């Protein structure tokens, strides 16, 4: 992508987020609004048109407005988790619809689609992430209702062209939904490439401190389909608490520093692990020999890095991989990603027997620690096998 690096363009915007909203006492951070209901005036009118805390809270609005600006969207909706946001989108699928989804990716969405297809009566067609021909074949001539895209695909990190996926989806009469959790709007803005809905697990890089569970959707257009999705949130009550929304905004204010720093670490670690005798393969789009590297160069902002997620396949199979995962000192053996701390995870164990993840794969979420310390930690763990 061309132009001024996005992490630089958004740096001041994020650092000052919400700062002008506390007009009562002049605080440098936005206030925490805990009220769940609002008093009517003597004419029985609502102040500011807010009715009840299920949807109406200034903290929600600050985060939603900021994400609209970052992603270039028309509207946004904050949810209680990434899975709740995902479920609100998929809940609009009806019997007879066709949905196209990746064979590998976040296991929560795969399980939802495959479990619900038979119950609801919609057709689910899968494609191989990173394989344009596979995606084109799955979409066919249409009509399709929705194409779900996760790029790069967790945890094997194939890169699918969002621009090409949008073209194929729209030709078939469908809507493209992109899970951009790993990319963040600093690295890529799918709406600019043709996506209709962008999803983020706010738990991850948006918050960045492993202390909030949240999700958010951003829509390219405030149309009927989008209003249906927001209706699901209203009816299900899948909202974030005001304190969590406040913490999320707090975390977002440092995102322009955290994400590029972690991505720089990830590239250095990917290069180091590529040369290690006990590593069979490194899966990271920032490496020039990665099949999706060129697409990443074309659609991502290299100024913010190639993401801070990577996976390694360890020689010796599952036993060797698990030995490494339990032998690190700085890398914490825990689920999740996107925090300031580095995590290591054996995804096959976490996802269970039905997982499609290779048993020798370790997923690494790279934090902002000193990169030489992280590399030394992985080297020491690899020395145990």
Tab-separated table of C-alpha atoms in Angstrom:
chain	number	residue	atom	x	y	z
A	1	UNK	CA	0.000	0.000	0.000
A	2	UNK	CA	1.240	3.475	-0.736
A	3	UNK	CA	1.189	6.787	1.091
A	4	UNK	CA	2.189	7.789	4.566
A	5	UNK	CA	2.539	4.832	6.911
A	6	UNK	CA	-0.788	4.264	8.612
A	7	UNK	CA	0.683	3.779	12.066
A	8	UNK	CA	2.079	7.312	11.740
A	9	UNK	CA	-1.178	8.793	10.387
A	10	UNK	CA	-3.167	7.287	13.238
A	11	UNK	CA	-0.606	7.780	15.995
A	12	UNK	CA	-1.886	11.159	17.205
A	13	UNK	CA	-5.528	10.184	16.678
A	14	UNK	CA	-5.135	7.129	18.916
A	15	UNK	CA	-3.055	8.865	21.585
A	16	UNK	CA	-5.694	11.606	21.960
A	17	UNK	CA	-8.708	9.294	21.708
A	18	UNK	CA	-11.595	10.505	23.837
A	19	UNK	CA	-9.569	13.286	25.395
A	20	UNK	CA	-11.925	16.116	24.431
A	21	UNK	CA	-15.005	14.415	25.861
A	22	UNK	CA	-14.632	15.240	29.568
A	23	UNK	CA	-15.924	18.808	29.598
A	24	UNK	CA	-17.156	18.650	33.205
A	25	UNK	CA	-13.840	18.566	35.066
A	26	UNK	CA	-11.255	18.824	32.287
A	27	UNK	CA	-9.769	15.366	32.779
A	28	UNK	CA	-7.160	14.186	30.263
A	29	UNK	CA	-8.907	10.819	29.918
A	30	UNK	CA	-12.601	10.256	29.193
A	31	UNK	CA	-14.762	9.618	32.270
A	32	UNK	CA	-16.181	6.218	33.145
A	33	UNK	CA	-20.001	6.328	32.857
A	34	UNK	CA	-21.575	3.496	34.837
A	35	UNK	CA	-25.250	4.446	34.795
A	36	UNK	CA	-27.606	1.875	33.288
A	37	UNK	CA	-30.545	4.250	32.928
A	38	UNK	CA	-31.237	7.941	32.287
A	39	UNK	CA	-33.645	10.396	33.925
A	40	UNK	CA	-36.342	12.067	31.850
A	41	UNK	CA	-36.853	15.820	32.126
A	42	UNK	CA	-40.018	17.716	33.166
A	43	UNK	CA	-41.414	17.216	29.643
A	44	UNK	CA	-40.741	13.499	29.960
A	45	UNK	CA	-38.048	13.759	27.280
A	46	UNK	CA	-34.788	11.809	27.373
A	47	UNK	CA	-31.527	13.761	27.687
A	48	UNK	CA	-29.351	13.059	24.659
A	49	UNK	CA	-31.905	10.485	23.450
A	50	UNK	CA	-30.335	7.814	25.700
A	51	UNK	CA	-32.821	5.363	27.160
A	52	UNK	CA	-31.112	2.366	28.745
A	53	UNK	CA	-27.609	0.980	29.250
A	54	UNK	CA	-28.058	-2.035	27.012
A	55	UNK	CA	-27.148	0.077	23.988
A	56	UNK	CA	-26.681	3.599	25.291
A	57	UNK	CA	-23.386	4.468	26.914
A	58	UNK	CA	-20.899	7.187	25.940
A	59	UNK	CA	-18.045	4.707	26.383
A	60	UNK	CA	-19.427	2.506	23.614
A	61	UNK	CA	-19.824	5.488	21.347
A	62	UNK	CA	-16.219	6.628	21.775
A	63	UNK	CA	-14.826	3.231	20.780
A	64	UNK	CA	-17.270	2.822	17.892
A	65	UNK	CA	-16.547	6.284	16.486
A	66	UNK	CA	-12.803	5.707	16.727
A	67	UNK	CA	-13.030	2.366	14.920
A	68	UNK	CA	-15.156	3.926	12.172
A	69	UNK	CA	-12.424	6.501	11.616
A	70	UNK	CA	-9.635	3.919	11.654
A	71	UNK	CA	-11.397	1.491	9.305
A	72	UNK	CA	-13.163	4.044	7.106
A	73	UNK	CA	-16.594	2.644	7.953
A	74	UNK	CA	-20.071	4.140	8.078
A	75	UNK	CA	-21.045	2.671	11.456
A	76	UNK	CA	-19.710	0.318	14.138
A	77	UNK	CA	-21.094	-1.817	16.944
A	78	UNK	CA	-19.291	-2.953	20.088
A	79	UNK	CA	-19.985	-6.447	21.462
A	80	UNK	CA	-19.265	-8.432	24.595
A	81	UNK	CA	-16.722	-10.623	22.760
A	82	UNK	CA	-15.334	-11.370	19.327
A	83	UNK	CA	-17.438	-14.519	19.255
A	84	UNK	CA	-20.566	-12.475	20.029
A	85	UNK	CA	-19.755	-10.127	17.144
A	86	UNK	CA	-19.157	-13.053	14.821
A	87	UNK	CA	-22.389	-14.744	15.935
A	88	UNK	CA	-24.414	-11.572	15.283
A	89	UNK	CA	-23.258	-11.568	11.659
A	90	UNK	CA	-23.861	-15.269	11.126
A	91	UNK	CA	-27.260	-15.127	12.866
A	92	UNK	CA	-28.578	-13.244	9.837
A	93	UNK	CA	-27.975	-16.322	7.621
A	94	UNK	CA	-31.264	-18.040	6.773
A	95	UNK	CA	-32.332	-21.398	5.408
A	96	UNK	CA	-31.490	-21.701	1.714
A	97	UNK	CA	-28.648	-19.154	1.872
A	98	UNK	CA	-25.124	-20.037	0.755
A	99	UNK	CA	-22.140	-19.098	2.919
A	100	UNK	CA	-18.527	-19.603	1.841
A	101	UNK	CA	-15.938	-20.011	4.597
A	102	UNK	CA	-12.280	-21.044	5.038
A	103	UNK	CA	-11.274	-24.624	5.838
A	104	UNK	CA	-8.786	-23.358	8.412
A	105	UNK	CA	-9.003	-20.293	10.591
A	106	UNK	CA	-10.395	-19.321	13.979
A	107	UNK	CA	-12.002	-22.545	15.163
A	108	UNK	CA	-14.945	-20.733	16.781
A	109	UNK	CA	-16.312	-19.541	13.450
A	110	UNK	CA	-15.650	-22.877	11.727
A	111	UNK	CA	-17.530	-24.779	14.415
A	112	UNK	CA	-20.430	-22.297	14.343
A	113	UNK	CA	-20.893	-22.574	10.592
A	114	UNK	CA	-20.509	-26.337	10.393
A	115	UNK	CA	-22.759	-26.972	13.387
A	116	UNK	CA	-25.502	-24.566	12.361
A	117	UNK	CA	-25.622	-25.350	8.625
A	118	UNK	CA	-27.712	-28.474	9.079
A	119	UNK	CA	-29.906	-27.032	11.833
A	120	UNK	CA	-30.721	-23.780	10.033
A	121	UNK	CA	-30.712	-25.242	6.540
A	122	UNK	CA	-28.124	-23.098	4.810
A	123	UNK	CA	-25.401	-24.394	2.490
A	124	UNK	CA	-21.805	-24.042	3.703
A	125	UNK	CA	-19.011	-24.270	1.133
A	126	UNK	CA	-15.388	-24.276	2.257
A	127	UNK	CA	-12.263	-23.054	0.484
A	128	UNK	CA	-8.537	-23.241	1.119
A	129	UNK	CA	-7.190	-19.979	2.585
A	130	UNK	CA	-4.645	-18.332	0.337
A	131	UNK	CA	-5.850	-20.296	-2.701
A	132	UNK	CA	-7.627	-17.925	-5.095
A	133	UNK	CA	-8.809	-20.749	-7.372
A	134	UNK	CA	-10.290	-22.642	-4.418
A	135	UNK	CA	-12.165	-19.518	-3.314
A	136	UNK	CA	-13.441	-18.854	-6.830
A	137	UNK	CA	-14.651	-22.455	-7.158
A	138	UNK	CA	-16.446	-22.304	-3.785
A	139	UNK	CA	-18.240	-19.087	-4.695
A	140	UNK	CA	-19.110	-20.332	-8.189
A	141	UNK	CA	-21.544	-18.276	-10.198
A	142	UNK	CA	-23.675	-17.465	-7.178
A	143	UNK	CA	-25.840	-16.425	-5.702
A	144	UNK	CA	-24.116	-16.470	-2.328
A	145	UNK	CA	-25.240	-14.631	0.776
A	146	UNK	CA	-21.906	-14.230	2.491
A	147	UNK	CA	-18.193	-14.971	2.153
A	148	UNK	CA	-16.218	-15.174	5.377
A	149	UNK	CA	-12.524	-14.319	5.131
A	150	UNK	CA	-9.781	-14.366	7.730
A	151	UNK	CA	-6.458	-13.044	6.503
A	152	UNK	CA	-3.942	-14.136	7.536
A	153	UNK	CA	-5.661	-17.379	8.557
A	154	UNK	CA	-5.117	-18.400	12.180
A	155	UNK	CA	-2.891	-20.323	12.992
A	156	UNK	CA	-1.270	-21.269	9.679
A	157	UNK	CA	-1.194	-17.671	8.385
A	158	UNK	CA	-2.153	-18.093	4.733
A	159	UNK	CA	-2.855	-14.738	3.080
A	160	UNK	CA	-5.962	-14.330	0.925
A	161	UNK	CA	-6.363	-11.269	-1.271
A	162	UNK	CA	-9.182	-9.192	0.188
A	163	UNK	CA	-9.486	-7.218	-3.031
A	164	UNK	CA	-9.941	-10.351	-5.151
A	165	UNK	CA	-12.309	-11.897	-2.600
A	166	UNK	CA	-14.446	-8.742	-2.641
A	167	UNK	CA	-14.667	-8.787	-6.438
A	168	UNK	CA	-15.702	-12.443	-6.559
A	169	UNK	CA	-18.164	-12.045	-3.685
A	170	UNK	CA	-19.907	-9.035	-5.172
A	171	UNK	CA	-20.112	-10.659	-8.598
A	172	UNK	CA	-22.002	-13.501	-6.911
A	173	UNK	CA	-24.350	-11.095	-5.130
A	174	UNK	CA	-22.890	-11.637	-1.684
A	175	UNK	CA	-21.328	-9.663	1.125
A	176	UNK	CA	-17.707	-10.050	2.204
A	177	UNK	CA	-17.008	-10.238	5.939
A	178	UNK	CA	-13.345	-10.000	6.963
A	179	UNK	CA	-11.975	-11.007	10.345
A	180	UNK	CA	-9.104	-8.501	10.592
A	181	UNK	CA	-8.216	-9.176	14.229
A	182	UNK	CA	-4.597	-10.049	13.513
A	183	UNK	CA	-4.050	-7.291	10.971
A	184	UNK	CA	-5.464	-4.332	12.933
A	185	UNK	CA	-6.418	-1.152	11.027
A	186	UNK	CA	-2.790	-0.043	11.294
A	187	UNK	CA	-1.752	-2.806	8.907
A	188	UNK	CA	-4.777	-3.148	6.624
A	189	UNK	CA	-8.210	-1.601	6.184
A	190	UNK	CA	-10.409	-4.169	4.422
A	191	UNK	CA	-13.217	-1.708	3.653
A	192	UNK	CA	-10.806	0.186	1.389
A	193	UNK	CA	-10.249	-3.106	-0.459
A	194	UNK	CA	-13.965	-3.826	-0.896
A	195	UNK	CA	-15.077	-5.597	2.285
A	196	UNK	CA	-18.631	-5.001	3.519
A	197	UNK	CA	-18.124	-5.861	7.201
A	198	UNK	CA	-14.918	-5.919	9.242
A	199	UNK	CA	-14.703	-7.833	12.514
A	200	UNK	CA	-12.155	-7.523	15.309
A	201	UNK	CA	-11.759	-9.395	18.525
A	202	UNK	CA	-11.104	-6.352	20.685
A	203	UNK	CA	-9.589	-8.716	23.235
A	204	UNK	CA	-6.465	-8.932	21.121
A	205	UNK	CA	-4.453	-6.081	19.563
A	206	UNK	CA	-7.033	-3.341	20.050
A	207	UNK	CA	-6.897	-3.692	23.819
A	208	UNK	CA	-3.402	-5.146	23.934
A	209	UNK	CA	-3.181	-5.861	27.674
A	210	UNK	CA	-4.946	-9.232	28.092
A	211	UNK	CA	-7.492	-7.809	30.523
A	212	UNK	CA	-10.619	-7.194	28.402
A	213	UNK	CA	-12.857	-9.515	26.380
A	214	UNK	CA	-14.552	-7.562	23.592
A	215	UNK	CA	-15.575	-7.617	19.939
A	216	UNK	CA	-16.482	-5.011	17.360
A	217	UNK	CA	-17.985	-4.869	13.869
A	218	UNK	CA	-17.494	-2.036	11.386
A	219	UNK	CA	-19.799	-1.667	8.376
A	220	UNK	CA	-18.943	-0.111	5.041
A	221	UNK	CA	-22.572	1.031	4.660
A	222	UNK	CA	-25.389	1.700	7.123
A	223	UNK	CA	-27.871	-0.393	5.143
A	224	UNK	CA	-30.627	-2.893	5.885
A	225	UNK	CA	-28.234	-5.832	6.313
A	226	UNK	CA	-26.238	-3.845	8.844
A	227	UNK	CA	-29.362	-2.850	10.747
A	228	UNK	CA	-30.292	-6.532	10.974
A	229	UNK	CA	-26.928	-7.262	12.577
A	230	UNK	CA	-27.331	-4.428	15.065
A	231	UNK	CA	-30.795	-5.766	15.807
A	232	UNK	CA	-29.246	-9.082	16.823
A	233	UNK	CA	-27.035	-7.258	19.310
A	234	UNK	CA	-30.016	-5.410	20.755
A	235	UNK	CA	-32.166	-8.534	21.101
A	236	UNK	CA	-29.375	-10.721	22.509
A	237	UNK	CA	-28.043	-8.060	24.876
A	238	UNK	CA	-24.479	-8.957	23.814
A	239	UNK	CA	-22.990	-5.647	24.927
A	240	UNK	CA	-19.744	-4.759	26.633
A	241	UNK	CA	-19.784	-3.374	30.161
A	242	UNK	CA	-18.902	0.329	30.490
A	243	UNK	CA	-15.738	-0.384	32.493
A	244	UNK	CA	-14.529	-2.846	29.865
A	245	UNK	CA	-15.296	-0.306	27.123
A	246	UNK	CA	-13.261	2.276	29.060
A	247	UNK	CA	-10.351	-0.173	29.394
A	248	UNK	CA	-10.562	-1.001	25.688
A	249	UNK	CA	-10.255	2.660	24.735
A	250	UNK	CA	-7.367	2.980	27.187
A	251	UNK	CA	-5.580	0.139	25.418
A	252	UNK	CA	-6.226	1.511	21.949
A	253	UNK	CA	-4.418	4.739	22.801
A	254	UNK	CA	-1.060	2.906	22.668
A	255	UNK	CA	-1.829	0.662	19.691
A	256	UNK	CA	0.287	2.666	17.222
A	257	UNK	CA	3.335	1.958	19.391
A	258	UNK	CA	2.588	-1.618	20.427
A	259	UNK	CA	1.665	-3.171	17.073
A	260	UNK	CA	4.698	-2.083	15.007
A	261	UNK	CA	7.077	-2.913	17.874
A	262	UNK	CA	5.657	-6.425	18.233
A	263	UNK	CA	5.692	-6.920	14.445
A	264	UNK	CA	9.374	-5.939	14.287
A	265	UNK	CA	10.062	-8.555	16.952
A	266	UNK	CA	8.054	-11.146	15.029
A	267	UNK	CA	10.033	-10.643	11.833
A	268	UNK	CA	13.349	-11.006	13.686
A	269	UNK	CA	12.115	-14.174	15.422
A	270	UNK	CA	10.789	-15.628	12.142
A	271	UNK	CA	14.168	-15.069	10.509
A	272	UNK	CA	16.013	-16.616	13.459
A	273	UNK	CA	13.744	-19.665	13.622
A	274	UNK	CA	14.037	-20.210	9.857
A	275	UNK	CA	17.719	-20.960	10.384
A	276	UNK	CA	17.205	-23.271	13.373
A	277	UNK	CA	18.036	-26.940	12.822
A	278	UNK	CA	15.107	-28.168	14.942
A	279	UNK	CA	12.445	-26.111	13.149
A	280	UNK	CA	10.870	-27.765	10.115
A	281	UNK	CA	8.964	-24.694	8.882
A	282	UNK	CA	8.222	-21.106	9.844
A	283	UNK	CA	4.802	-19.750	8.865
A	284	UNK	CA	5.005	-15.963	8.653
A	285	UNK	CA	3.831	-13.664	5.809
A	286	UNK	CA	6.728	-11.279	6.408
A	287	UNK	CA	9.236	-13.790	5.038
A	288	UNK	CA	9.911	-13.338	1.296
A	289	UNK	CA	9.437	-17.061	0.599
A	290	UNK	CA	5.939	-17.129	2.149
A	291	UNK	CA	3.316	-17.812	-0.577
A	292	UNK	CA	1.268	-14.804	0.536
A	293	UNK	CA	4.143	-12.361	0.879
A	294	UNK	CA	3.445	-10.514	-2.376
A	295	UNK	CA	-0.256	-10.122	-1.564
A	296	UNK	CA	0.704	-8.774	1.855
A	297	UNK	CA	3.006	-6.231	0.219
A	298	UNK	CA	0.177	-5.118	-2.061
A	299	UNK	CA	-2.655	-4.923	0.494
A	300	UNK	CA	-0.976	-4.287	3.848
A	301	UNK	CA	0.863	-1.258	5.160
A	302	UNK	CA	4.445	-2.449	5.550
A	303	UNK	CA	5.189	0.544	7.761
A	304	UNK	CA	3.268	-1.156	10.582
A	305	UNK	CA	4.904	-4.545	9.957
A	306	UNK	CA	3.645	-7.936	8.818
A	307	UNK	CA	1.707	-8.693	12.017
A	308	UNK	CA	3.079	-10.057	15.282
A	309	UNK	CA	1.736	-13.593	14.850
A	310	UNK	CA	3.686	-16.545	13.498
A	311	UNK	CA	3.752	-20.297	13.828
A	312	UNK	CA	6.578	-22.804	13.769
A	313	UNK	CA	6.488	-26.512	13.008
A	314	UNK	CA	8.874	-28.404	15.247
A	315	UNK	CA	10.834	-31.424	14.071
A	316	UNK	CA	9.849	-34.446	16.132
A	317	UNK	CA	6.074	-34.088	16.029
A	318	UNK	CA	3.617	-33.390	18.831
A	319	UNK	CA	5.843	-34.601	21.673
A	320	UNK	CA	8.678	-32.297	20.657
A	321	UNK	CA	6.346	-29.349	20.141
A	322	UNK	CA	4.759	-29.817	23.570
A	323	UNK	CA	8.205	-30.108	25.162
A	324	UNK	CA	9.154	-26.729	23.692
A	325	UNK	CA	5.849	-25.148	24.753
A	326	UNK	CA	6.427	-26.172	28.373
A	327	UNK	CA	10.123	-25.265	28.476
A	328	UNK	CA	10.095	-21.555	27.666
A	329	UNK	CA	10.685	-18.985	30.387
A	330	UNK	CA	9.608	-15.701	28.769
A	331	UNK	CA	7.023	-17.128	26.365
A	332	UNK	CA	4.001	-17.977	28.498
A	333	UNK	CA	2.109	-21.193	27.606
A	334	UNK	CA	-1.339	-19.617	27.322
A	335	UNK	CA	-4.214	-19.129	24.885
A	336	UNK	CA	-4.984	-15.802	23.180
A	337	UNK	CA	-2.837	-13.283	21.352
A	338	UNK	CA	-2.197	-9.582	20.849
A	339	UNK	CA	-0.998	-8.622	24.316
A	340	UNK	CA	2.240	-6.913	25.261
A	341	UNK	CA	3.526	-10.250	26.573
A	342	UNK	CA	4.669	-13.137	24.347
A	343	UNK	CA	2.641	-16.361	24.378
A	344	UNK	CA	3.266	-19.858	23.032
A	345	UNK	CA	0.504	-22.360	22.343
A	346	UNK	CA	0.113	-25.895	21.031
A	347	UNK	CA	-3.079	-25.319	19.071
A	348	UNK	CA	-3.832	-29.005	18.432
A	349	UNK	CA	-4.159	-29.596	22.168
A	350	UNK	CA	-6.300	-26.506	22.685
A	351	UNK	CA	-8.696	-27.176	19.796
A	352	UNK	CA	-9.063	-30.915	20.495
A	353	UNK	CA	-9.253	-34.051	18.376
A	354	UNK	CA	-11.281	-32.465	15.586
A	355	UNK	CA	-8.651	-29.758	15.053
A	356	UNK	CA	-7.214	-29.436	11.536
A	357	UNK	CA	-4.019	-27.864	12.859
A	358	UNK	CA	-0.802	-29.915	12.396
A	359	UNK	CA	0.237	-31.612	15.631
A	360	UNK	CA	3.793	-30.271	15.385
A	361	UNK	CA	2.650	-26.622	15.166
A	362	UNK	CA	3.273	-24.016	17.853
A	363	UNK	CA	1.527	-20.643	17.574
A	364	UNK	CA	3.530	-17.680	18.815
A	365	UNK	CA	2.010	-14.347	19.789
A	366	UNK	CA	4.951	-11.981	19.898
A	367	UNK	CA	4.998	-9.201	22.479
A	368	UNK	CA	7.142	-6.148	23.016
A	369	UNK	CA	9.918	-7.670	25.141
A	370	UNK	CA	13.549	-7.344	24.038
A	371	UNK	CA	13.759	-9.487	20.917
A	372	UNK	CA	17.175	-10.939	21.751
A	373	UNK	CA	15.723	-12.235	25.024
A	374	UNK	CA	12.800	-13.845	23.185
A	375	UNK	CA	15.058	-15.544	20.642
A	376	UNK	CA	17.329	-16.836	23.411
A	377	UNK	CA	14.260	-18.190	25.244
A	378	UNK	CA	13.084	-20.122	22.186
A	379	UNK	CA	16.596	-21.412	21.499
A	380	UNK	CA	16.901	-22.687	25.069
A	381	UNK	CA	13.513	-24.431	24.836
A	382	UNK	CA	14.476	-26.030	21.522
A	383	UNK	CA	17.667	-27.293	23.109
A	384	UNK	CA	15.537	-29.481	25.411
A	385	UNK	CA	14.438	-31.727	22.525
